[in-house]
Structure formats: C-alpha cells, structure tokens
C-alpha cells in the first residue's frame, strides 16, 4: 500500500498579488499580520513574501517599532 503524497501549494507574495509597490511603516494593520504574538518578524518561508518585499517589510516593521507604533515584545 503506497503512501499518499501531499502536495503543498506554494505561497505567493501578498504584495506582488495586490501590486503594492512600497510598504508604509504607518500601516500598522498590514504590518501586524507579519508579527505574531511573540513579536518576532515572520520569515519568508512562513509568510510567503518574496525577498524584495520581505526586506521592505523588515525595514518598515523596525521603523514602526522605533517610533512605538508596534511593540518590540509582548507582556
């Protein structure tokens, strides 16, 4: 009896699909989707974001944290 192979669908970049050119650090609703409750930035392999957008996302999250729009850690 053969094992059934699971086909994992490849994640597509949310920003490429929605044609978002630049990621704004003031958009905390969008940025909080990529920061779980442990307040770590999700890696590319989990979030499915392409590498240019992941770099922009990382910079935007760090900028938002520095001016206290997003938390560094949770309580």
Coordinates of C-alpha atoms in Angstrom, one line a residue:
X1 CA 0.0 0.0 0.0
X2 CA 1.6 3.2 -1.1
X3 CA 1.7 6.3 1.0
X4 CA -0.3 9.3 -0.3
X5 CA 1.9 12.2 -1.4
X6 CA 0.9 15.6 0.0
X7 CA 1.2 18.4 -2.4
X8 CA 2.0 21.7 -0.6
X9 CA 0.7 24.7 -2.6
X10 CA 3.4 27.3 -3.0
X11 CA 2.6 30.5 -1.2
X12 CA 2.5 33.7 -3.3
X13 CA 3.6 37.1 -2.2
X14 CA 0.7 39.2 -0.9
X15 CA 2.3 42.4 -2.0
X16 CA 3.0 41.2 -5.6
X17 CA -0.6 39.9 -6.0
X18 CA -2.1 43.2 -4.7
X19 CA 0.5 45.2 -6.6
X20 CA 1.7 47.1 -3.6
X21 CA 5.0 48.9 -4.6
X22 CA 6.1 50.3 -1.3
X23 CA 5.3 49.2 2.3
X24 CA 4.4 52.1 4.6
X25 CA 5.6 51.9 8.2
X26 CA 2.5 53.8 9.3
X27 CA 0.2 51.0 8.1
X28 CA 0.2 49.1 11.4
X29 CA -2.8 46.9 10.4
X30 CA -0.9 45.5 7.5
X31 CA 2.4 45.1 9.4
X32 CA 0.8 43.4 12.4
X33 CA -0.2 40.5 10.1
X34 CA 3.5 39.7 9.8
X35 CA 4.3 40.0 13.5
X36 CA 2.8 37.2 15.7
X37 CA 2.0 37.5 19.4
X38 CA 5.7 36.7 20.3
X39 CA 6.5 39.9 18.4
X40 CA 9.1 38.3 16.0
X41 CA 9.1 39.1 12.3
X42 CA 7.8 36.1 10.4
X43 CA 10.4 34.6 8.0
X44 CA 9.9 34.4 4.2
X45 CA 9.3 30.7 4.2
X46 CA 6.3 31.0 6.6
X47 CA 4.8 34.3 5.4
X48 CA 5.3 33.5 1.7
X49 CA 6.6 37.0 0.9
X50 CA 9.2 37.5 -1.9
X51 CA 12.6 38.6 -0.9
X52 CA 12.4 42.3 -2.1
X53 CA 9.2 42.8 -0.2
X54 CA 10.5 40.9 2.8
X55 CA 13.3 43.4 3.0
X56 CA 10.9 46.3 2.8
X57 CA 8.6 44.7 5.3
X58 CA 11.5 44.2 7.7
X59 CA 12.6 47.8 7.4
X60 CA 9.0 49.1 7.9
X61 CA 8.4 46.9 11.0
X62 CA 11.7 48.1 12.6
X63 CA 10.9 51.7 11.8
X64 CA 7.4 51.3 13.2
X65 CA 8.9 49.8 16.4
X66 CA 11.4 52.6 16.8
X67 CA 8.6 55.2 16.9
X68 CA 6.4 53.0 19.1
X69 CA 3.7 52.1 16.6
X70 CA 4.4 48.4 17.0
X71 CA 5.6 46.7 20.2
X72 CA 9.1 45.1 20.5
X73 CA 7.8 42.5 22.9
X74 CA 4.6 41.4 24.5
X75 CA 3.8 41.4 28.2

